[in-house]
Amino acid sequence: MPERRTPSRLGGQDRNGDDTPPDVRFIRVPSIAERKLGREYVAPMRLDPRVLDQMQETIRGLETKYAEALKSQVSMLQILVEPACKGDTEARGRLYSLAHDMRGLAGTFGHPMVGRFADSLCGYLENCESEGWKDGTVIVFHVDAIRDAIENPKTDAAVTMETLDALERLIEASRRDRRKRG
């Protein structure tokens, strides 16, 4: 990171007897966008509202395409659950990868609850041990919740939030059971 220093470390006086300030460092911290997009990224000082409108229009245009891709991904999740729970490491990796993609993209393209359910599933899988995969209950219920959110997008928000809360309680109960078994 670029750094700029004053000439004196402790301050004092220069050749003319004037006081100099103590050593000061200016450190530029990269923005989140810069970290994700690379050092060449230059943040706009002000974004033209027409550009924002164009971005929103592009996203709306992609929503339809993404909805079709999302349905395909959900179908694949349903296919992968059984082999993943039976120990197929490739199926486990693909299942996690699909859920991770959904977690990141679904909300952007108009499916926020799919993203929330996928986030919960990813959190579970990231901390899941072999026993959690073998039982499969938590995973199956998450996949079912994702499928239901796709098939019934107009479900009352209170119902979907209660489903998410129930999934989190199921995860916690599963963890407690595993701890008890040692």
Short mmCIF file of N, CA and C in Angstrom, two decimals:
data_model
loop_
_atom_site.label_atom_id
_atom_site.label_comp_id
_atom_site.label_asym_id
_atom_site.label_seq_id
_atom_site.Cartn_x
_atom_site.Cartn_y
_atom_site.Cartn_z
N MET A 1 0.83 -1.17 0.00
CA MET A 1 0.00 0.00 0.00
C MET A 1 0.88 1.24 0.00
N PRO A 2 0.52 2.25 -0.76
CA PRO A 2 1.35 3.44 -0.77
C PRO A 2 1.38 4.08 0.61
N GLU A 3 2.52 4.56 0.97
CA GLU A 3 2.70 5.14 2.30
C GLU A 3 3.47 6.44 2.13
N ARG A 4 3.13 7.47 2.91
CA ARG A 4 3.82 8.73 2.82
C ARG A 4 4.26 9.12 4.23
N ARG A 5 5.51 9.54 4.36
CA ARG A 5 6.04 9.91 5.67
C ARG A 5 6.51 11.36 5.67
N THR A 6 6.48 11.97 6.85
CA THR A 6 7.10 13.29 7.00
C THR A 6 8.58 13.07 7.23
N PRO A 7 9.41 14.09 7.04
CA PRO A 7 10.85 13.89 7.13
C PRO A 7 11.37 13.47 8.50
N SER A 8 10.77 13.88 9.59
CA SER A 8 11.30 13.59 10.91
C SER A 8 10.46 12.56 11.62
N ARG A 9 11.09 11.63 12.30
CA ARG A 9 10.36 10.60 13.02
C ARG A 9 9.71 11.15 14.29
N LEU A 10 10.39 12.00 15.02
CA LEU A 10 9.90 12.45 16.32
C LEU A 10 9.50 13.91 16.34
N GLY A 11 9.63 14.56 15.24
CA GLY A 11 9.37 15.99 15.24
C GLY A 11 10.62 16.70 15.70
N GLY A 12 10.53 17.94 15.88
CA GLY A 12 11.71 18.71 16.30
C GLY A 12 11.75 19.99 15.52
N GLN A 13 12.98 20.40 15.16
CA GLN A 13 13.12 21.65 14.42
C GLN A 13 13.89 21.39 13.14
N ASP A 14 13.52 22.14 12.10
CA ASP A 14 14.26 22.01 10.85
C ASP A 14 15.44 22.98 10.85
N ARG A 15 16.12 23.16 9.74
CA ARG A 15 17.32 24.02 9.65
C ARG A 15 17.03 25.47 10.01
N ASN A 16 15.84 25.92 9.78
CA ASN A 16 15.48 27.31 10.06
C ASN A 16 14.98 27.51 11.48
N GLY A 17 14.94 26.44 12.27
CA GLY A 17 14.47 26.55 13.64
C GLY A 17 12.96 26.41 13.78
N ASP A 18 12.26 26.12 12.66
CA ASP A 18 10.81 25.94 12.72
C ASP A 18 10.49 24.55 13.25
N ASP A 19 9.38 24.45 14.01
CA ASP A 19 8.97 23.14 14.52
C ASP A 19 8.49 22.26 13.38
N THR A 20 8.86 20.99 13.43
CA THR A 20 8.37 20.02 12.44
C THR A 20 7.45 19.06 13.15
N PRO A 21 6.43 18.60 12.45
CA PRO A 21 5.49 17.66 13.09
C PRO A 21 6.14 16.29 13.29
N PRO A 22 5.60 15.50 14.21
CA PRO A 22 6.14 14.15 14.39
C PRO A 22 5.86 13.30 13.13
N ASP A 23 6.54 12.17 13.05
CA ASP A 23 6.38 11.25 11.93
C ASP A 23 4.93 10.82 11.80
N VAL A 24 4.37 10.98 10.63
CA VAL A 24 2.98 10.62 10.38
C VAL A 24 2.94 9.72 9.15
N ARG A 25 2.15 8.66 9.23
CA ARG A 25 1.99 7.75 8.09
C ARG A 25 0.56 7.84 7.57
N PHE A 26 0.44 7.86 6.28
CA PHE A 26 -0.85 7.81 5.62
C PHE A 26 -0.92 6.47 4.91
N ILE A 27 -1.82 5.62 5.33
CA ILE A 27 -1.95 4.29 4.73
C ILE A 27 -3.31 4.22 4.06
N ARG A 28 -3.29 3.90 2.78
CA ARG A 28 -4.53 3.78 2.03
C ARG A 28 -5.02 2.35 2.13
N VAL A 29 -6.22 2.17 2.68
CA VAL A 29 -6.83 0.85 2.82
C VAL A 29 -7.68 0.59 1.57
N PRO A 30 -7.46 -0.56 0.90
CA PRO A 30 -8.26 -0.83 -0.30
C PRO A 30 -9.72 -1.06 0.03
N SER A 31 -10.59 -0.65 -0.86
CA SER A 31 -12.02 -0.86 -0.67
C SER A 31 -12.35 -2.32 -0.90
N ILE A 32 -13.55 -2.72 -0.52
CA ILE A 32 -14.01 -4.09 -0.75
C ILE A 32 -14.01 -4.39 -2.24
N ALA A 33 -14.51 -3.45 -3.03
CA ALA A 33 -14.55 -3.66 -4.49
C ALA A 33 -13.14 -3.84 -5.03
N GLU A 34 -12.20 -3.06 -4.53
CA GLU A 34 -10.82 -3.17 -5.00
C GLU A 34 -10.23 -4.54 -4.65
N ARG A 35 -10.55 -5.03 -3.45
CA ARG A 35 -10.04 -6.35 -3.05
C ARG A 35 -10.63 -7.44 -3.92
N LYS A 36 -11.90 -7.29 -4.29
CA LYS A 36 -12.55 -8.32 -5.09
C LYS A 36 -12.21 -8.19 -6.57
N LEU A 37 -12.07 -6.97 -7.07
CA LEU A 37 -11.89 -6.75 -8.50
C LEU A 37 -10.44 -6.51 -8.91
N GLY A 38 -9.55 -6.36 -7.95
CA GLY A 38 -8.14 -6.18 -8.28
C GLY A 38 -7.69 -4.74 -8.13
N ARG A 39 -6.39 -4.56 -8.15
CA ARG A 39 -5.79 -3.24 -7.93
C ARG A 39 -6.11 -2.24 -9.05
N GLU A 40 -6.44 -2.74 -10.23
CA GLU A 40 -6.72 -1.84 -11.35
C GLU A 40 -8.08 -1.16 -11.21
N TYR A 41 -8.92 -1.68 -10.30
CA TYR A 41 -10.25 -1.11 -10.11
C TYR A 41 -10.13 0.32 -9.61
N VAL A 42 -10.88 1.21 -10.24
CA VAL A 42 -10.91 2.60 -9.80
C VAL A 42 -12.37 2.92 -9.48
N ALA A 43 -12.62 3.26 -8.25
CA ALA A 43 -13.99 3.56 -7.82
C ALA A 43 -14.44 4.88 -8.44
N PRO A 44 -15.65 4.91 -8.99
CA PRO A 44 -16.14 6.17 -9.55
C PRO A 44 -16.45 7.15 -8.42
N MET A 45 -16.17 8.40 -8.67
CA MET A 45 -16.45 9.41 -7.67
C MET A 45 -17.96 9.57 -7.51
N ARG A 46 -18.64 9.51 -8.63
CA ARG A 46 -20.09 9.64 -8.60
C ARG A 46 -20.64 8.87 -9.80
N LEU A 47 -21.60 8.03 -9.53
CA LEU A 47 -22.15 7.20 -10.59
C LEU A 47 -23.34 7.93 -11.23
N ASP A 48 -23.29 8.01 -12.52
CA ASP A 48 -24.35 8.65 -13.29
C ASP A 48 -25.64 7.87 -13.09
N PRO A 49 -26.75 8.52 -12.75
CA PRO A 49 -28.03 7.82 -12.55
C PRO A 49 -28.45 7.00 -13.77
N ARG A 50 -28.07 7.45 -14.96
CA ARG A 50 -28.41 6.69 -16.17
C ARG A 50 -27.68 5.35 -16.17
N VAL A 51 -26.46 5.33 -15.65
CA VAL A 51 -25.71 4.08 -15.56
C VAL A 51 -26.39 3.14 -14.57
N LEU A 52 -26.83 3.69 -13.45
CA LEU A 52 -27.55 2.88 -12.46
C LEU A 52 -28.82 2.28 -13.07
N ASP A 53 -29.55 3.09 -13.82
CA ASP A 53 -30.75 2.59 -14.49
C ASP A 53 -30.40 1.47 -15.47
N GLN A 54 -29.32 1.66 -16.20
CA GLN A 54 -28.89 0.64 -17.15
C GLN A 54 -28.50 -0.65 -16.43
N MET A 55 -27.82 -0.52 -15.29
CA MET A 55 -27.44 -1.69 -14.51
C MET A 55 -28.69 -2.44 -14.04
N GLN A 56 -29.66 -1.70 -13.53
CA GLN A 56 -30.89 -2.32 -13.05
C GLN A 56 -31.64 -3.02 -14.19
N GLU A 57 -31.64 -2.40 -15.34
CA GLU A 57 -32.30 -2.99 -16.52
C GLU A 57 -31.60 -4.29 -16.92
N THR A 58 -30.28 -4.28 -16.87
CA THR A 58 -29.51 -5.49 -17.20
C THR A 58 -29.83 -6.61 -16.23
N ILE A 59 -29.88 -6.27 -14.95
CA ILE A 59 -30.20 -7.28 -13.93
C ILE A 59 -31.60 -7.83 -14.16
N ARG A 60 -32.56 -6.96 -14.45
CA ARG A 60 -33.92 -7.43 -14.72
C ARG A 60 -33.95 -8.38 -15.92
N GLY A 61 -33.16 -8.07 -16.93
CA GLY A 61 -33.09 -8.93 -18.11
C GLY A 61 -32.48 -10.28 -17.80
N LEU A 62 -31.55 -10.30 -16.88
CA LEU A 62 -30.89 -11.56 -16.52
C LEU A 62 -31.71 -12.39 -15.53
N GLU A 63 -32.66 -11.76 -14.84
CA GLU A 63 -33.47 -12.48 -13.85
C GLU A 63 -34.19 -13.67 -14.46
N THR A 64 -34.74 -13.50 -15.64
CA THR A 64 -35.48 -14.59 -16.29
C THR A 64 -34.54 -15.74 -16.62
N LYS A 65 -33.38 -15.40 -17.17
CA LYS A 65 -32.40 -16.44 -17.50
C LYS A 65 -31.92 -17.14 -16.23
N TYR A 66 -31.69 -16.35 -15.19
CA TYR A 66 -31.21 -16.95 -13.95
C TYR A 66 -32.27 -17.85 -13.32
N ALA A 67 -33.54 -17.46 -13.42
CA ALA A 67 -34.61 -18.27 -12.85
C ALA A 67 -34.60 -19.67 -13.47
N GLU A 68 -34.36 -19.75 -14.77
CA GLU A 68 -34.28 -21.07 -15.43
C GLU A 68 -33.06 -21.84 -14.95
N ALA A 69 -31.94 -21.16 -14.85
CA ALA A 69 -30.71 -21.81 -14.36
C ALA A 69 -30.89 -22.28 -12.92
N LEU A 70 -31.58 -21.48 -12.13
CA LEU A 70 -31.81 -21.81 -10.73
C LEU A 70 -32.67 -23.07 -10.59
N LYS A 71 -33.70 -23.17 -11.42
CA LYS A 71 -34.53 -24.38 -11.40
C LYS A 71 -33.70 -25.61 -11.72
N SER A 72 -32.81 -25.48 -12.68
CA SER A 72 -31.92 -26.58 -13.05
C SER A 72 -30.99 -26.94 -11.89
N GLN A 73 -30.46 -25.92 -11.22
CA GLN A 73 -29.57 -26.16 -10.08
C GLN A 73 -30.31 -26.85 -8.93
N VAL A 74 -31.55 -26.45 -8.69
CA VAL A 74 -32.34 -27.07 -7.62
C VAL A 74 -32.59 -28.53 -7.96
N SER A 75 -32.91 -28.81 -9.21
CA SER A 75 -33.10 -30.22 -9.62
C SER A 75 -31.83 -31.02 -9.38
N MET A 76 -30.69 -30.41 -9.69
CA MET A 76 -29.41 -31.11 -9.47
C MET A 76 -29.16 -31.32 -7.97
N LEU A 77 -29.51 -30.34 -7.15
CA LEU A 77 -29.37 -30.53 -5.69
C LEU A 77 -30.16 -31.75 -5.24
N GLN A 78 -31.38 -31.87 -5.74
CA GLN A 78 -32.22 -33.00 -5.35
C GLN A 78 -31.61 -34.34 -5.78
N ILE A 79 -30.97 -34.35 -6.92
CA ILE A 79 -30.32 -35.56 -7.41
C ILE A 79 -29.08 -35.89 -6.57
N LEU A 80 -28.36 -34.86 -6.15
CA LEU A 80 -27.08 -35.06 -5.44
C LEU A 80 -27.24 -35.42 -3.97
N VAL A 81 -28.38 -35.11 -3.36
CA VAL A 81 -28.54 -35.32 -1.92
C VAL A 81 -28.27 -36.77 -1.53
N GLU A 82 -28.91 -37.70 -2.19
CA GLU A 82 -28.77 -39.10 -1.79
C GLU A 82 -27.33 -39.60 -1.90
N PRO A 83 -26.67 -39.47 -3.06
CA PRO A 83 -25.29 -39.97 -3.12
C PRO A 83 -24.35 -39.22 -2.16
N ALA A 84 -24.60 -37.91 -1.97
CA ALA A 84 -23.76 -37.15 -1.04
C ALA A 84 -23.89 -37.69 0.38
N CYS A 85 -25.10 -38.01 0.77
CA CYS A 85 -25.32 -38.53 2.13
C CYS A 85 -24.81 -39.95 2.28
N LYS A 86 -24.63 -40.65 1.18
CA LYS A 86 -24.09 -42.01 1.23
C LYS A 86 -22.57 -42.04 1.12
N GLY A 87 -21.94 -40.86 1.09
CA GLY A 87 -20.49 -40.81 1.14
C GLY A 87 -19.78 -40.44 -0.15
N ASP A 88 -20.50 -40.16 -1.21
CA ASP A 88 -19.89 -39.79 -2.49
C ASP A 88 -19.28 -38.39 -2.36
N THR A 89 -17.95 -38.31 -2.30
CA THR A 89 -17.29 -37.02 -2.09
C THR A 89 -17.48 -36.07 -3.26
N GLU A 90 -17.56 -36.60 -4.47
CA GLU A 90 -17.79 -35.73 -5.63
C GLU A 90 -19.18 -35.11 -5.54
N ALA A 91 -20.17 -35.90 -5.16
CA ALA A 91 -21.54 -35.38 -5.01
C ALA A 91 -21.59 -34.34 -3.90
N ARG A 92 -20.85 -34.57 -2.83
CA ARG A 92 -20.80 -33.59 -1.74
C ARG A 92 -20.23 -32.26 -2.23
N GLY A 93 -19.14 -32.35 -2.97
CA GLY A 93 -18.51 -31.14 -3.49
C GLY A 93 -19.43 -30.38 -4.44
N ARG A 94 -20.09 -31.09 -5.32
CA ARG A 94 -21.00 -30.44 -6.27
C ARG A 94 -22.20 -29.84 -5.55
N LEU A 95 -22.74 -30.55 -4.56
CA LEU A 95 -23.87 -30.04 -3.80
C LEU A 95 -23.49 -28.73 -3.10
N TYR A 96 -22.34 -28.74 -2.44
CA TYR A 96 -21.88 -27.52 -1.77
C TYR A 96 -21.66 -26.39 -2.77
N SER A 97 -21.05 -26.69 -3.89
CA SER A 97 -20.76 -25.68 -4.90
C SER A 97 -22.05 -25.03 -5.43
N LEU A 98 -23.05 -25.85 -5.70
CA LEU A 98 -24.34 -25.31 -6.16
C LEU A 98 -24.97 -24.42 -5.10
N ALA A 99 -24.98 -24.89 -3.85
CA ALA A 99 -25.56 -24.10 -2.77
C ALA A 99 -24.80 -22.79 -2.60
N HIS A 100 -23.49 -22.84 -2.73
CA HIS A 100 -22.66 -21.65 -2.60
C HIS A 100 -22.98 -20.65 -3.70
N ASP A 101 -23.15 -21.12 -4.93
CA ASP A 101 -23.54 -20.23 -6.03
C ASP A 101 -24.89 -19.59 -5.76
N MET A 102 -25.83 -20.38 -5.27
CA MET A 102 -27.16 -19.85 -4.96
C MET A 102 -27.08 -18.81 -3.85
N ARG A 103 -26.26 -19.09 -2.88
CA ARG A 103 -26.10 -18.17 -1.75
C ARG A 103 -25.66 -16.80 -2.26
N GLY A 104 -24.78 -16.78 -3.25
CA GLY A 104 -24.24 -15.52 -3.73
C GLY A 104 -25.08 -14.81 -4.77
N LEU A 105 -25.83 -15.55 -5.56
CA LEU A 105 -26.52 -14.94 -6.70
C LEU A 105 -28.03 -14.82 -6.57
N ALA A 106 -28.66 -15.70 -5.84
CA ALA A 106 -30.13 -15.75 -5.83
C ALA A 106 -30.75 -14.42 -5.42
N GLY A 107 -30.23 -13.79 -4.39
CA GLY A 107 -30.80 -12.53 -3.93
C GLY A 107 -30.68 -11.42 -4.97
N THR A 108 -29.57 -11.40 -5.68
CA THR A 108 -29.35 -10.39 -6.71
C THR A 108 -30.39 -10.48 -7.81
N PHE A 109 -30.80 -11.70 -8.11
CA PHE A 109 -31.72 -11.91 -9.22
C PHE A 109 -33.15 -12.21 -8.77
N GLY A 110 -33.55 -11.65 -7.63
CA GLY A 110 -34.95 -11.69 -7.24
C GLY A 110 -35.41 -12.90 -6.45
N HIS A 111 -34.48 -13.67 -5.88
CA HIS A 111 -34.85 -14.85 -5.09
C HIS A 111 -34.14 -14.79 -3.72
N PRO A 112 -34.47 -13.78 -2.92
CA PRO A 112 -33.73 -13.62 -1.66
C PRO A 112 -33.88 -14.79 -0.69
N MET A 113 -35.05 -15.42 -0.64
CA MET A 113 -35.21 -16.53 0.31
C MET A 113 -34.41 -17.75 -0.13
N VAL A 114 -34.28 -17.97 -1.42
CA VAL A 114 -33.43 -19.06 -1.89
C VAL A 114 -32.00 -18.80 -1.41
N GLY A 115 -31.58 -17.55 -1.53
CA GLY A 115 -30.24 -17.19 -1.05
C GLY A 115 -30.08 -17.41 0.44
N ARG A 116 -31.11 -17.10 1.22
CA ARG A 116 -31.04 -17.28 2.68
C ARG A 116 -30.99 -18.76 3.04
N PHE A 117 -31.82 -19.57 2.37
CA PHE A 117 -31.80 -21.01 2.64
C PHE A 117 -30.46 -21.61 2.22
N ALA A 118 -29.95 -21.18 1.07
CA ALA A 118 -28.66 -21.69 0.59
C ALA A 118 -27.53 -21.26 1.53
N ASP A 119 -27.62 -20.05 2.08
CA ASP A 119 -26.62 -19.59 3.03
C ASP A 119 -26.63 -20.45 4.29
N SER A 120 -27.81 -20.78 4.76
CA SER A 120 -27.94 -21.64 5.94
C SER A 120 -27.36 -23.03 5.65
N LEU A 121 -27.66 -23.56 4.47
CA LEU A 121 -27.12 -24.87 4.08
C LEU A 121 -25.60 -24.83 3.99
N CYS A 122 -25.06 -23.80 3.36
CA CYS A 122 -23.60 -23.68 3.26
C CYS A 122 -22.95 -23.60 4.64
N GLY A 123 -23.55 -22.81 5.52
CA GLY A 123 -23.02 -22.71 6.88
C GLY A 123 -22.99 -24.06 7.57
N TYR A 124 -24.04 -24.82 7.38
CA TYR A 124 -24.09 -26.16 7.97
C TYR A 124 -23.01 -27.05 7.36
N LEU A 125 -22.91 -27.07 6.04
CA LEU A 125 -21.96 -27.95 5.36
C LEU A 125 -20.50 -27.57 5.67
N GLU A 126 -20.25 -26.28 5.85
CA GLU A 126 -18.88 -25.84 6.14
C GLU A 126 -18.40 -26.35 7.50
N ASN A 127 -19.34 -26.64 8.38
CA ASN A 127 -18.98 -27.15 9.72
C ASN A 127 -19.43 -28.59 9.92
N CYS A 128 -19.83 -29.23 8.84
CA CYS A 128 -20.41 -30.56 8.91
C CYS A 128 -19.32 -31.64 8.95
N GLU A 129 -19.50 -32.56 9.83
CA GLU A 129 -18.60 -33.70 9.88
C GLU A 129 -19.28 -34.86 9.16
N SER A 130 -18.61 -35.96 9.08
CA SER A 130 -19.12 -37.14 8.37
C SER A 130 -20.49 -37.57 8.88
N GLU A 131 -20.69 -37.50 10.19
CA GLU A 131 -21.97 -37.91 10.78
C GLU A 131 -23.13 -37.06 10.27
N GLY A 132 -22.90 -35.76 10.11
CA GLY A 132 -23.94 -34.86 9.63
C GLY A 132 -24.36 -35.19 8.20
N TRP A 133 -23.38 -35.59 7.40
CA TRP A 133 -23.70 -36.01 6.03
C TRP A 133 -24.48 -37.32 6.04
N LYS A 134 -24.04 -38.25 6.87
CA LYS A 134 -24.68 -39.58 6.89
C LYS A 134 -26.14 -39.50 7.30
N ASP A 135 -26.42 -38.68 8.32
CA ASP A 135 -27.81 -38.52 8.75
C ASP A 135 -28.63 -37.89 7.63
N GLY A 136 -28.14 -36.81 7.07
CA GLY A 136 -28.77 -36.19 5.91
C GLY A 136 -30.03 -35.39 6.15
N THR A 137 -30.62 -35.49 7.34
CA THR A 137 -31.89 -34.82 7.61
C THR A 137 -31.80 -33.31 7.37
N VAL A 138 -30.79 -32.69 7.92
CA VAL A 138 -30.64 -31.23 7.80
C VAL A 138 -30.47 -30.84 6.34
N ILE A 139 -29.68 -31.61 5.63
CA ILE A 139 -29.40 -31.31 4.22
C ILE A 139 -30.68 -31.45 3.39
N VAL A 140 -31.39 -32.55 3.58
CA VAL A 140 -32.63 -32.80 2.82
C VAL A 140 -33.65 -31.69 3.09
N PHE A 141 -33.81 -31.30 4.34
CA PHE A 141 -34.79 -30.24 4.65
C PHE A 141 -34.38 -28.91 4.01
N HIS A 142 -33.09 -28.61 3.97
CA HIS A 142 -32.64 -27.38 3.31
C HIS A 142 -32.94 -27.42 1.82
N VAL A 143 -32.62 -28.55 1.18
CA VAL A 143 -32.88 -28.67 -0.26
C VAL A 143 -34.38 -28.55 -0.53
N ASP A 144 -35.20 -29.16 0.33
CA ASP A 144 -36.66 -29.04 0.18
C ASP A 144 -37.12 -27.60 0.34
N ALA A 145 -36.53 -26.87 1.27
CA ALA A 145 -36.90 -25.47 1.48
C ALA A 145 -36.51 -24.63 0.26
N ILE A 146 -35.34 -24.90 -0.31
CA ILE A 146 -34.92 -24.18 -1.51
C ILE A 146 -35.87 -24.47 -2.66
N ARG A 147 -36.19 -25.75 -2.85
CA ARG A 147 -37.12 -26.14 -3.92
C ARG A 147 -38.47 -25.46 -3.73
N ASP A 148 -38.98 -25.46 -2.50
CA ASP A 148 -40.27 -24.84 -2.22
C ASP A 148 -40.23 -23.34 -2.49
N ALA A 149 -39.13 -22.68 -2.15
CA ALA A 149 -39.01 -21.24 -2.39
C ALA A 149 -39.04 -20.93 -3.88
N ILE A 150 -38.51 -21.84 -4.70
CA ILE A 150 -38.54 -21.65 -6.16
C ILE A 150 -39.95 -21.90 -6.69
N GLU A 151 -40.56 -22.96 -6.23
CA GLU A 151 -41.89 -23.34 -6.75
C GLU A 151 -43.01 -22.44 -6.25
N ASN A 152 -42.83 -21.84 -5.07
CA ASN A 152 -43.87 -21.00 -4.48
C ASN A 152 -43.29 -19.65 -4.06
N PRO A 153 -42.91 -18.83 -5.04
CA PRO A 153 -42.23 -17.57 -4.70
C PRO A 153 -43.10 -16.55 -3.95
N LYS A 154 -44.40 -16.71 -3.99
CA LYS A 154 -45.29 -15.73 -3.33
C LYS A 154 -45.71 -16.18 -1.93
N THR A 155 -45.01 -17.16 -1.38
CA THR A 155 -45.31 -17.61 -0.02
C THR A 155 -45.12 -16.45 0.94
N ASP A 156 -46.00 -16.37 1.92
CA ASP A 156 -45.93 -15.32 2.93
C ASP A 156 -44.54 -15.28 3.56
N ALA A 157 -43.99 -14.08 3.67
CA ALA A 157 -42.65 -13.91 4.22
C ALA A 157 -42.54 -14.45 5.64
N ALA A 158 -43.60 -14.34 6.42
CA ALA A 158 -43.57 -14.86 7.80
C ALA A 158 -43.39 -16.38 7.80
N VAL A 159 -44.02 -17.05 6.84
CA VAL A 159 -43.90 -18.50 6.75
C VAL A 159 -42.47 -18.89 6.36
N THR A 160 -41.90 -18.19 5.39
CA THR A 160 -40.54 -18.53 4.97
C THR A 160 -39.53 -18.22 6.08
N MET A 161 -39.74 -17.15 6.82
CA MET A 161 -38.84 -16.84 7.93
C MET A 161 -38.97 -17.88 9.04
N GLU A 162 -40.16 -18.36 9.28
CA GLU A 162 -40.36 -19.43 10.27
C GLU A 162 -39.66 -20.70 9.80
N THR A 163 -39.72 -20.97 8.51
CA THR A 163 -39.01 -22.14 7.96
C THR A 163 -37.51 -21.99 8.17
N LEU A 164 -37.00 -20.80 7.90
CA LEU A 164 -35.56 -20.56 8.11
C LEU A 164 -35.19 -20.73 9.58
N ASP A 165 -36.01 -20.20 10.47
CA ASP A 165 -35.77 -20.37 11.91
C ASP A 165 -35.81 -21.84 12.30
N ALA A 166 -36.76 -22.59 11.74
CA ALA A 166 -36.86 -24.03 12.04
C ALA A 166 -35.61 -24.77 11.55
N LEU A 167 -35.09 -24.38 10.39
CA LEU A 167 -33.86 -25.00 9.89
C LEU A 167 -32.68 -24.72 10.82
N GLU A 168 -32.60 -23.50 11.32
CA GLU A 168 -31.52 -23.15 12.25
C GLU A 168 -31.66 -23.94 13.56
N ARG A 169 -32.89 -24.12 14.03
CA ARG A 169 -33.10 -24.94 15.24
C ARG A 169 -32.73 -26.39 14.97
N LEU A 170 -33.03 -26.88 13.78
CA LEU A 170 -32.67 -28.25 13.40
C LEU A 170 -31.15 -28.42 13.37
N ILE A 171 -30.45 -27.44 12.84
CA ILE A 171 -28.98 -27.47 12.82
C ILE A 171 -28.45 -27.54 14.24
N GLU A 172 -28.97 -26.69 15.11
CA GLU A 172 -28.49 -26.68 16.50
C GLU A 172 -28.79 -28.00 17.20
N ALA A 173 -29.97 -28.56 16.99
CA ALA A 173 -30.33 -29.85 17.59
C ALA A 173 -29.40 -30.95 17.07
N SER A 174 -29.07 -30.89 15.80
CA SER A 174 -28.16 -31.87 15.21
C SER A 174 -26.77 -31.77 15.84
N ARG A 175 -26.31 -30.56 16.06
CA ARG A 175 -25.00 -30.36 16.71
C ARG A 175 -25.01 -30.88 18.14
N ARG A 176 -26.10 -30.60 18.87
CA ARG A 176 -26.19 -31.09 20.25
C ARG A 176 -26.17 -32.61 20.29
N ASP A 177 -26.90 -33.24 19.38
CA ASP A 177 -26.94 -34.71 19.33
C ASP A 177 -25.54 -35.29 19.04
N ARG A 178 -24.83 -34.67 18.14
CA ARG A 178 -23.47 -35.16 17.81
C ARG A 178 -22.53 -35.00 18.99
N ARG A 179 -22.67 -33.87 19.72
CA ARG A 179 -21.81 -33.65 20.89
C ARG A 179 -22.11 -34.67 21.97
N LYS A 180 -23.38 -35.00 22.15
CA LYS A 180 -23.76 -35.99 23.16
C LYS A 180 -23.17 -37.36 22.83
N ARG A 181 -23.18 -37.69 21.55
CA ARG A 181 -22.65 -39.00 21.12
C ARG A 181 -21.14 -39.03 21.16
N GLY A 182 -20.54 -37.84 21.20
CA GLY A 182 -19.09 -37.75 21.34
C GLY A 182 -18.39 -37.87 20.08
#
